[in-house]
Amino acid sequence: MSNGWFLVKYIDDVFRNEPINIGVVVTSGNEMGSHFLGQRPDGSINGQRISKRISGVETYKAWVRFINKEAARGNLDVRIEALSKRVGESYVIERRGPILGSAKSPQEVADELFVALVSADTTQAQSLDNLADSTFKQLLFPAGRKIERDVDFKVKVRNVPQLVTFDYRYAADHTVLMDRISFSRAGKPLAQSINDLLYRIEVTEEQQDVESFVALYSGADFSPQTEAQLRLLDRFAYTVDLNSESARQDLGTILGVPVLA
């Protein structure tokens, strides 16, 4: 396997030819690392976390699997040559050069390049994630109970099976689903994020044994333009400002668990 890194792009309109960066692959010796939009810590893809410009979630997942497989085999350079001869292809792989003098693993390098080149909102998303983790750690959960992450539900819409995902679930006497909402997320309008969450709440509430929903946000990103969307969300879910002094108490009350002293 060669030493180098590759940038993976997606072109939603081949006539306008305006690609977006969707992933990074790094190879070194017999090791490789990669990071793609929507990628969970275990390497699987959460289709609801990819850009709306990408058409076909299952096709996207198949491409990610294909690219990782070919990279592990050391075949990406060959695939680049083959793909360059295909007209109208939406997925593009570009060799960018060697990784020189790095003591970090290919995965660590891929993660850093992903933040710099792919995800414009990674810093904010990670901040919300950290705020949520910090708040959870201040709650006293009973033995055997914990916060689950990236929870999938199978639902049917007009008798067509679909998969909806929530960021967190806490199941005790009753089930609570939680999702992070960023007011400053780049590339996706706030109204679209809110509507997406409301849709998932509606279909899940109708078909699953779930009593409560929580939207976690950061008041540090709040602006007058977001107030109407927040008021709308308040009608369907509890809202918790993770930056507020009362965040842990508010969340503890919703989940029915005490706050650590």
PDB file of C-alpha atoms in Angstrom:
ATOM      1  CA  MET A   1       0.000   0.000   0.000  1.00  0.00           C
ATOM      2  CA  SER A   2       1.400   3.412  -0.964  1.00  0.00           C
ATOM      3  CA  ASN A   3       1.888   6.375   1.341  1.00  0.00           C
ATOM      4  CA  GLY A   4      -0.463   9.250   0.578  1.00  0.00           C
ATOM      5  CA  TRP A   5      -3.868  10.784   0.947  1.00  0.00           C
ATOM      6  CA  PHE A   6      -6.922  11.102  -1.263  1.00  0.00           C
ATOM      7  CA  LEU A   7      -9.776  13.612  -1.327  1.00  0.00           C
ATOM      8  CA  VAL A   8     -13.193  12.236  -2.293  1.00  0.00           C
ATOM      9  CA  LYS A   9     -15.706  14.587  -3.923  1.00  0.00           C
ATOM     10  CA  TYR A  10     -19.332  14.446  -5.019  1.00  0.00           C
ATOM     11  CA  ILE A  11     -20.763  16.365  -7.980  1.00  0.00           C
ATOM     12  CA  ASP A  12     -24.529  16.784  -7.730  1.00  0.00           C
ATOM     13  CA  ASP A  13     -24.787  18.531 -11.103  1.00  0.00           C
ATOM     14  CA  VAL A  14     -22.238  17.285 -13.639  1.00  0.00           C
ATOM     15  CA  PHE A  15     -23.095  20.107 -16.054  1.00  0.00           C
ATOM     16  CA  ARG A  16     -22.343  22.863 -13.538  1.00  0.00           C
ATOM     17  CA  ASN A  17     -19.408  20.824 -12.190  1.00  0.00           C
ATOM     18  CA  GLU A  18     -19.482  22.207  -8.653  1.00  0.00           C
ATOM     19  CA  PRO A  19     -18.161  19.372  -6.470  1.00  0.00           C
ATOM     20  CA  ILE A  20     -18.359  19.219  -2.690  1.00  0.00           C
ATOM     21  CA  ASN A  21     -15.783  17.462  -0.531  1.00  0.00           C
ATOM     22  CA  ILE A  22     -17.274  14.408   1.166  1.00  0.00           C
ATOM     23  CA  GLY A  23     -14.379  12.376   2.518  1.00  0.00           C
ATOM     24  CA  VAL A  24     -10.679  11.781   3.045  1.00  0.00           C
ATOM     25  CA  VAL A  25      -8.654   8.561   2.753  1.00  0.00           C
ATOM     26  CA  VAL A  26      -5.091   8.184   4.064  1.00  0.00           C
ATOM     27  CA  THR A  27      -2.814   5.212   3.345  1.00  0.00           C
ATOM     28  CA  SER A  28       0.549   4.377   4.866  1.00  0.00           C
ATOM     29  CA  GLY A  29       2.325   1.047   4.556  1.00  0.00           C
ATOM     30  CA  ASN A  30      -0.228  -1.637   5.386  1.00  0.00           C
ATOM     31  CA  GLU A  31      -2.500   0.779   7.248  1.00  0.00           C
ATOM     32  CA  MET A  32      -5.281   3.087   6.122  1.00  0.00           C
ATOM     33  CA  GLY A  33      -7.675   5.563   7.655  1.00  0.00           C
ATOM     34  CA  SER A  34     -10.730   7.350   6.319  1.00  0.00           C
ATOM     35  CA  HIS A  35     -13.392   9.835   7.354  1.00  0.00           C
ATOM     36  CA  PHE A  36     -16.566  10.574   5.386  1.00  0.00           C
ATOM     37  CA  LEU A  37     -19.599  12.777   5.906  1.00  0.00           C
ATOM     38  CA  GLY A  38     -22.095  11.096   8.243  1.00  0.00           C
ATOM     39  CA  GLN A  39     -19.539   8.618   9.547  1.00  0.00           C
ATOM     40  CA  ARG A  40     -20.166   7.282  13.052  1.00  0.00           C
ATOM     41  CA  PRO A  41     -17.305   6.328  15.411  1.00  0.00           C
ATOM     42  CA  ASP A  42     -17.719   2.647  14.431  1.00  0.00           C
ATOM     43  CA  GLY A  43     -17.303   3.519  10.743  1.00  0.00           C
ATOM     44  CA  SER A  44     -20.945   3.064   9.737  1.00  0.00           C
ATOM     45  CA  ILE A  45     -22.781   5.880   7.961  1.00  0.00           C
ATOM     46  CA  ASN A  46     -25.700   7.841   9.402  1.00  0.00           C
ATOM     47  CA  GLY A  47     -27.564   8.858   6.255  1.00  0.00           C
ATOM     48  CA  GLN A  48     -29.299  11.748   8.006  1.00  0.00           C
ATOM     49  CA  ARG A  49     -25.933  13.426   8.627  1.00  0.00           C
ATOM     50  CA  ILE A  50     -24.854  13.744   5.005  1.00  0.00           C
ATOM     51  CA  SER A  51     -25.378  16.746   2.770  1.00  0.00           C
ATOM     52  CA  LYS A  52     -28.804  17.120   1.175  1.00  0.00           C
ATOM     53  CA  ARG A  53     -26.952  17.703  -2.105  1.00  0.00           C
ATOM     54  CA  ILE A  54     -25.973  14.025  -2.151  1.00  0.00           C
ATOM     55  CA  SER A  55     -28.603  12.010  -3.998  1.00  0.00           C
ATOM     56  CA  GLY A  56     -29.256   8.464  -2.792  1.00  0.00           C
ATOM     57  CA  VAL A  57     -28.182   7.537   0.741  1.00  0.00           C
ATOM     58  CA  GLU A  58     -27.762   3.829  -0.055  1.00  0.00           C
ATOM     59  CA  THR A  59     -25.667   4.658  -3.131  1.00  0.00           C
ATOM     60  CA  TYR A  60     -23.505   6.927  -0.976  1.00  0.00           C
ATOM     61  CA  LYS A  61     -23.027   4.163   1.612  1.00  0.00           C
ATOM     62  CA  ALA A  62     -22.100   1.715  -1.160  1.00  0.00           C
ATOM     63  CA  TRP A  63     -19.491   4.149  -2.512  1.00  0.00           C
ATOM     64  CA  VAL A  64     -17.959   4.631   0.936  1.00  0.00           C
ATOM     65  CA  ARG A  65     -17.699   0.848   1.364  1.00  0.00           C
ATOM     66  CA  PHE A  66     -16.206   0.499  -2.119  1.00  0.00           C
ATOM     67  CA  ILE A  67     -13.611   3.250  -1.603  1.00  0.00           C
ATOM     68  CA  ASN A  68     -12.548   1.883   1.795  1.00  0.00           C
ATOM     69  CA  LYS A  69     -12.277  -1.636   0.360  1.00  0.00           C
ATOM     70  CA  GLU A  70     -10.165  -0.521  -2.593  1.00  0.00           C
ATOM     71  CA  ALA A  71      -7.965   1.623  -0.340  1.00  0.00           C
ATOM     72  CA  ALA A  72      -7.358  -1.347   1.971  1.00  0.00           C
ATOM     73  CA  ARG A  73      -6.321  -3.363  -1.082  1.00  0.00           C
ATOM     74  CA  GLY A  74      -4.017  -0.584  -2.298  1.00  0.00           C
ATOM     75  CA  ASN A  75      -6.059  -0.129  -5.486  1.00  0.00           C
ATOM     76  CA  LEU A  76      -7.196   3.503  -5.257  1.00  0.00           C
ATOM     77  CA  ASP A  77      -4.692   4.734  -7.847  1.00  0.00           C
ATOM     78  CA  VAL A  78      -5.996   2.144 -10.322  1.00  0.00           C
ATOM     79  CA  ARG A  79      -9.597   3.109  -9.572  1.00  0.00           C
ATOM     80  CA  ILE A  80      -8.815   6.800 -10.081  1.00  0.00           C
ATOM     81  CA  GLU A  81      -7.533   6.015 -13.566  1.00  0.00           C
ATOM     82  CA  ALA A  82     -10.644   3.977 -14.387  1.00  0.00           C
ATOM     83  CA  LEU A  83     -13.081   6.571 -13.013  1.00  0.00           C
ATOM     84  CA  SER A  84     -11.414   9.397 -14.937  1.00  0.00           C
ATOM     85  CA  LYS A  85     -12.509   7.739 -18.189  1.00  0.00           C
ATOM     86  CA  ARG A  86     -16.184   7.602 -17.195  1.00  0.00           C
ATOM     87  CA  VAL A  87     -18.332  10.523 -18.334  1.00  0.00           C
ATOM     88  CA  GLY A  88     -20.933  11.951 -15.971  1.00  0.00           C
ATOM     89  CA  GLU A  89     -19.691  10.197 -12.823  1.00  0.00           C
ATOM     90  CA  SER A  90     -20.830  11.918  -9.607  1.00  0.00           C
ATOM     91  CA  TYR A  91     -18.110  10.495  -7.344  1.00  0.00           C
ATOM     92  CA  VAL A  92     -14.525  11.646  -7.866  1.00  0.00           C
ATOM     93  CA  ILE A  93     -11.358  10.475  -6.088  1.00  0.00           C
ATOM     94  CA  GLU A  94      -8.294  12.711  -6.258  1.00  0.00           C
ATOM     95  CA  ARG A  95      -4.782  11.756  -5.184  1.00  0.00           C
ATOM     96  CA  ARG A  96      -3.390  14.729  -3.296  1.00  0.00           C
ATOM     97  CA  GLY A  97       0.126  13.660  -2.335  1.00  0.00           C
ATOM     98  CA  PRO A  98       2.241  11.886   0.268  1.00  0.00           C
ATOM     99  CA  ILE A  99       2.047  12.201   4.044  1.00  0.00           C
ATOM    100  CA  LEU A 100       5.531  13.230   5.111  1.00  0.00           C
ATOM    101  CA  GLY A 101       7.106  13.062   8.534  1.00  0.00           C
ATOM    102  CA  SER A 102       3.928  12.350  10.506  1.00  0.00           C
ATOM    103  CA  ALA A 103       4.057  10.239  13.660  1.00  0.00           C
ATOM    104  CA  LYS A 104       0.269  10.030  13.688  1.00  0.00           C
ATOM    105  CA  SER A 105      -1.731   7.051  12.484  1.00  0.00           C
ATOM    106  CA  PRO A 106      -3.489   7.201   9.085  1.00  0.00           C
ATOM    107  CA  GLN A 107      -6.836   7.462  10.901  1.00  0.00           C
ATOM    108  CA  GLU A 108      -5.658  10.419  12.981  1.00  0.00           C
ATOM    109  CA  VAL A 109      -4.409  12.177   9.864  1.00  0.00           C
ATOM    110  CA  ALA A 110      -7.691  11.433   8.048  1.00  0.00           C
ATOM    111  CA  ASP A 111      -9.682  12.898  10.943  1.00  0.00           C
ATOM    112  CA  GLU A 112      -7.619  16.102  10.901  1.00  0.00           C
ATOM    113  CA  LEU A 113      -7.879  16.496   7.122  1.00  0.00           C
ATOM    114  CA  PHE A 114     -11.633  15.885   7.304  1.00  0.00           C
ATOM    115  CA  VAL A 115     -12.084  18.772   9.743  1.00  0.00           C
ATOM    116  CA  ALA A 116      -9.971  21.079   7.578  1.00  0.00           C
ATOM    117  CA  LEU A 117     -11.303  20.168   4.141  1.00  0.00           C
ATOM    118  CA  VAL A 118     -14.697  18.512   4.370  1.00  0.00           C
ATOM    119  CA  SER A 119     -16.888  19.478   7.275  1.00  0.00           C
ATOM    120  CA  ALA A 120     -17.406  23.216   7.645  1.00  0.00           C
ATOM    121  CA  ASP A 121     -19.644  22.575  10.665  1.00  0.00           C
ATOM    122  CA  THR A 122     -17.508  19.958  12.432  1.00  0.00           C
ATOM    123  CA  THR A 123     -16.322  22.403  15.075  1.00  0.00           C
ATOM    124  CA  GLN A 124     -19.837  23.447  16.017  1.00  0.00           C
ATOM    125  CA  ALA A 125     -21.248  19.911  15.851  1.00  0.00           C
ATOM    126  CA  GLN A 126     -18.425  18.663  18.049  1.00  0.00           C
ATOM    127  CA  SER A 127     -19.034  21.518  20.471  1.00  0.00           C
ATOM    128  CA  LEU A 128     -22.673  20.525  20.877  1.00  0.00           C
ATOM    129  CA  ASP A 129     -21.621  16.897  21.262  1.00  0.00           C
ATOM    130  CA  ASN A 130     -19.166  17.871  23.993  1.00  0.00           C
ATOM    131  CA  LEU A 131     -21.757  20.023  25.739  1.00  0.00           C
ATOM    132  CA  ALA A 132     -24.200  17.120  25.728  1.00  0.00           C
ATOM    133  CA  ASP A 133     -21.565  14.707  27.069  1.00  0.00           C
ATOM    134  CA  SER A 134     -20.633  17.157  29.809  1.00  0.00           C
ATOM    135  CA  THR A 135     -24.275  17.545  30.835  1.00  0.00           C
ATOM    136  CA  PHE A 136     -24.885  13.771  30.844  1.00  0.00           C
ATOM    137  CA  LYS A 137     -21.863  13.292  33.130  1.00  0.00           C
ATOM    138  CA  GLN A 138     -23.466  15.573  35.704  1.00  0.00           C
ATOM    139  CA  LEU A 139     -26.499  13.296  36.026  1.00  0.00           C
ATOM    140  CA  LEU A 140     -26.755  10.265  38.312  1.00  0.00           C
ATOM    141  CA  PHE A 141     -28.155   7.385  36.278  1.00  0.00           C
ATOM    142  CA  PRO A 142     -29.412   4.222  38.019  1.00  0.00           C
ATOM    143  CA  ALA A 143     -27.335   1.060  37.764  1.00  0.00           C
ATOM    144  CA  GLY A 144     -27.792  -0.559  34.376  1.00  0.00           C
ATOM    145  CA  ARG A 145     -29.149   2.606  32.748  1.00  0.00           C
ATOM    146  CA  LYS A 146     -27.230   4.731  30.269  1.00  0.00           C
ATOM    147  CA  ILE A 147     -27.527   7.138  27.363  1.00  0.00           C
ATOM    148  CA  GLU A 148     -27.541   5.287  24.031  1.00  0.00           C
ATOM    149  CA  ARG A 149     -26.188   7.012  20.919  1.00  0.00           C
ATOM    150  CA  ASP A 150     -27.239   7.094  17.248  1.00  0.00           C
ATOM    151  CA  VAL A 151     -30.460   5.161  17.775  1.00  0.00           C
ATOM    152  CA  ASP A 152     -32.249   3.886  14.665  1.00  0.00           C
ATOM    153  CA  PHE A 153     -35.970   3.196  14.351  1.00  0.00           C
ATOM    154  CA  LYS A 154     -37.700   1.349  11.550  1.00  0.00           C
ATOM    155  CA  VAL A 155     -40.945   3.085  10.593  1.00  0.00           C
ATOM    156  CA  LYS A 156     -43.368   2.987   7.678  1.00  0.00           C
ATOM    157  CA  VAL A 157     -44.523   6.031   5.735  1.00  0.00           C
ATOM    158  CA  ARG A 158     -47.409   5.231   3.384  1.00  0.00           C
ATOM    159  CA  ASN A 159     -46.486   1.607   3.943  1.00  0.00           C
ATOM    160  CA  VAL A 160     -42.920   2.192   2.733  1.00  0.00           C
ATOM    161  CA  PRO A 161     -40.222   1.148   5.280  1.00  0.00           C
ATOM    162  CA  GLN A 162     -37.887   3.934   6.355  1.00  0.00           C
ATOM    163  CA  LEU A 163     -35.146   4.367   8.911  1.00  0.00           C
ATOM    164  CA  VAL A 164     -35.048   7.390  11.237  1.00  0.00           C
ATOM    165  CA  THR A 165     -32.196   8.172  13.606  1.00  0.00           C
ATOM    166  CA  PHE A 166     -31.930  10.157  16.838  1.00  0.00           C
ATOM    167  CA  ASP A 167     -28.710  11.261  18.512  1.00  0.00           C
ATOM    168  CA  TYR A 168     -29.539   9.851  21.967  1.00  0.00           C
ATOM    169  CA  ARG A 169     -32.014   7.629  23.792  1.00  0.00           C
ATOM    170  CA  TYR A 170     -32.627   7.146  27.507  1.00  0.00           C
ATOM    171  CA  ALA A 171     -34.924   4.257  28.383  1.00  0.00           C
ATOM    172  CA  ALA A 172     -36.146   3.785  31.961  1.00  0.00           C
ATOM    173  CA  ASP A 173     -39.761   4.004  33.149  1.00  0.00           C
ATOM    174  CA  HIS A 174     -40.393   5.705  29.834  1.00  0.00           C
ATOM    175  CA  THR A 175     -38.303   6.348  26.712  1.00  0.00           C
ATOM    176  CA  VAL A 176     -36.878   9.762  25.873  1.00  0.00           C
ATOM    177  CA  LEU A 177     -35.294  10.536  22.507  1.00  0.00           C
ATOM    178  CA  MET A 178     -32.900  13.457  22.135  1.00  0.00           C
ATOM    179  CA  ASP A 179     -31.425  15.275  19.141  1.00  0.00           C
ATOM    180  CA  ARG A 180     -28.895  18.094  18.779  1.00  0.00           C
ATOM    181  CA  ILE A 181     -29.963  21.204  16.879  1.00  0.00           C
ATOM    182  CA  SER A 182     -27.326  23.691  15.720  1.00  0.00           C
ATOM    183  CA  PHE A 183     -28.444  27.278  15.101  1.00  0.00           C
ATOM    184  CA  SER A 184     -25.247  28.041  13.179  1.00  0.00           C
ATOM    185  CA  ARG A 185     -24.839  24.931  11.064  1.00  0.00           C
ATOM    186  CA  ALA A 186     -23.345  25.705   7.668  1.00  0.00           C
ATOM    187  CA  GLY A 187     -24.857  24.308   4.504  1.00  0.00           C
ATOM    188  CA  LYS A 188     -28.275  23.444   5.909  1.00  0.00           C
ATOM    189  CA  PRO A 189     -30.948  26.063   6.738  1.00  0.00           C
ATOM    190  CA  LEU A 190     -32.208  26.015  10.324  1.00  0.00           C
ATOM    191  CA  ALA A 191     -35.823  25.659   9.163  1.00  0.00           C
ATOM    192  CA  GLN A 192     -34.851  22.524   7.251  1.00  0.00           C
ATOM    193  CA  SER A 193     -33.159  21.053  10.334  1.00  0.00           C
ATOM    194  CA  ILE A 194     -36.209  21.824  12.463  1.00  0.00           C
ATOM    195  CA  ASN A 195     -38.616  20.353   9.907  1.00  0.00           C
ATOM    196  CA  ASP A 196     -36.471  17.247   9.607  1.00  0.00           C
ATOM    197  CA  LEU A 197     -36.575  16.748  13.379  1.00  0.00           C
ATOM    198  CA  LEU A 198     -40.325  17.393  13.533  1.00  0.00           C
ATOM    199  CA  TYR A 199     -40.891  14.804  10.808  1.00  0.00           C
ATOM    200  CA  ARG A 200     -38.834  12.216  12.696  1.00  0.00           C
ATOM    201  CA  ILE A 201     -40.691  13.035  15.918  1.00  0.00           C
ATOM    202  CA  GLU A 202     -44.078  12.631  14.236  1.00  0.00           C
ATOM    203  CA  VAL A 203     -43.448   9.282  12.546  1.00  0.00           C
ATOM    204  CA  THR A 204     -41.624   7.842  15.570  1.00  0.00           C
ATOM    205  CA  GLU A 205     -44.272   8.972  18.049  1.00  0.00           C
ATOM    206  CA  GLU A 206     -46.990   7.325  15.956  1.00  0.00           C
ATOM    207  CA  GLN A 207     -45.243   3.967  15.603  1.00  0.00           C
ATOM    208  CA  GLN A 208     -42.936   3.544  18.606  1.00  0.00           C
ATOM    209  CA  ASP A 209     -43.426   3.489  22.368  1.00  0.00           C
ATOM    210  CA  VAL A 210     -41.818   6.879  22.985  1.00  0.00           C
ATOM    211  CA  GLU A 211     -43.292   9.470  25.325  1.00  0.00           C
ATOM    212  CA  SER A 212     -40.871  12.389  25.231  1.00  0.00           C
ATOM    213  CA  PHE A 213     -38.545  14.156  22.814  1.00  0.00           C
ATOM    214  CA  VAL A 214     -35.793  16.640  23.647  1.00  0.00           C
ATOM    215  CA  ALA A 215     -33.996  19.130  21.409  1.00  0.00           C
ATOM    216  CA  LEU A 216     -30.535  20.047  22.692  1.00  0.00           C
ATOM    217  CA  TYR A 217     -29.093  23.357  21.530  1.00  0.00           C
ATOM    218  CA  SER A 218     -26.546  25.999  22.423  1.00  0.00           C
ATOM    219  CA  GLY A 219     -27.880  29.385  23.480  1.00  0.00           C
ATOM    220  CA  ALA A 220     -24.498  30.867  22.558  1.00  0.00           C
ATOM    221  CA  ASP A 221     -25.564  30.553  18.917  1.00  0.00           C
ATOM    222  CA  PHE A 222     -28.989  32.087  19.483  1.00  0.00           C
ATOM    223  CA  SER A 223     -30.129  35.018  17.379  1.00  0.00           C
ATOM    224  CA  PRO A 224     -33.487  36.772  16.888  1.00  0.00           C
ATOM    225  CA  GLN A 225     -33.910  34.890  13.609  1.00  0.00           C
ATOM    226  CA  THR A 226     -33.923  31.555  15.456  1.00  0.00           C
ATOM    227  CA  GLU A 227     -36.582  32.515  18.003  1.00  0.00           C
ATOM    228  CA  ALA A 228     -39.569  31.585  15.809  1.00  0.00           C
ATOM    229  CA  GLN A 229     -38.088  28.175  15.020  1.00  0.00           C
ATOM    230  CA  LEU A 230     -37.409  27.527  18.691  1.00  0.00           C
ATOM    231  CA  ARG A 231     -40.988  28.449  19.605  1.00  0.00           C
ATOM    232  CA  LEU A 232     -42.241  25.999  16.976  1.00  0.00           C
ATOM    233  CA  LEU A 233     -40.020  23.258  18.331  1.00  0.00           C
ATOM    234  CA  ASP A 234     -41.259  23.933  21.882  1.00  0.00           C
ATOM    235  CA  ARG A 235     -44.701  22.721  20.823  1.00  0.00           C
ATOM    236  CA  PHE A 236     -43.464  19.219  20.031  1.00  0.00           C
ATOM    237  CA  ALA A 237     -40.407  18.633  22.228  1.00  0.00           C
ATOM    238  CA  TYR A 238     -38.678  19.809  25.367  1.00  0.00           C
ATOM    239  CA  THR A 239     -35.863  22.222  24.532  1.00  0.00           C
ATOM    240  CA  VAL A 240     -32.701  22.429  26.630  1.00  0.00           C
ATOM    241  CA  ASP A 241     -30.007  25.085  26.270  1.00  0.00           C
ATOM    242  CA  LEU A 242     -26.800  23.161  26.970  1.00  0.00           C
ATOM    243  CA  ASN A 243     -24.964  26.423  27.647  1.00  0.00           C
ATOM    244  CA  SER A 244     -27.329  27.516  30.403  1.00  0.00           C
ATOM    245  CA  GLU A 245     -26.595  27.114  34.114  1.00  0.00           C
ATOM    246  CA  SER A 246     -29.813  25.140  34.494  1.00  0.00           C
ATOM    247  CA  ALA A 247     -29.052  22.636  31.701  1.00  0.00           C
ATOM    248  CA  ARG A 248     -28.262  19.677  33.930  1.00  0.00           C
ATOM    249  CA  GLN A 249     -31.230  20.353  36.195  1.00  0.00           C
ATOM    250  CA  ASP A 250     -33.577  20.797  33.231  1.00  0.00           C
ATOM    251  CA  LEU A 251     -32.403  17.602  31.570  1.00  0.00           C
ATOM    252  CA  GLY A 252     -32.394  15.659  34.827  1.00  0.00           C
ATOM    253  CA  THR A 253     -36.016  16.621  35.439  1.00  0.00           C
ATOM    254  CA  ILE A 254     -37.039  15.496  31.942  1.00  0.00           C
ATOM    255  CA  LEU A 255     -35.178  12.175  32.242  1.00  0.00           C
ATOM    256  CA  GLY A 256     -36.271  11.613  35.824  1.00  0.00           C
ATOM    257  CA  VAL A 257     -32.763  11.303  37.265  1.00  0.00           C
ATOM    258  CA  PRO A 258     -31.040  13.318  39.993  1.00  0.00           C
ATOM    259  CA  VAL A 259     -28.197  15.771  39.452  1.00  0.00           C
ATOM    260  CA  LEU A 260     -24.773  15.002  40.916  1.00  0.00           C
ATOM    261  CA  ALA A 261     -23.786  17.279  43.771  1.00  0.00           C
TER     262      ALA A 261
END
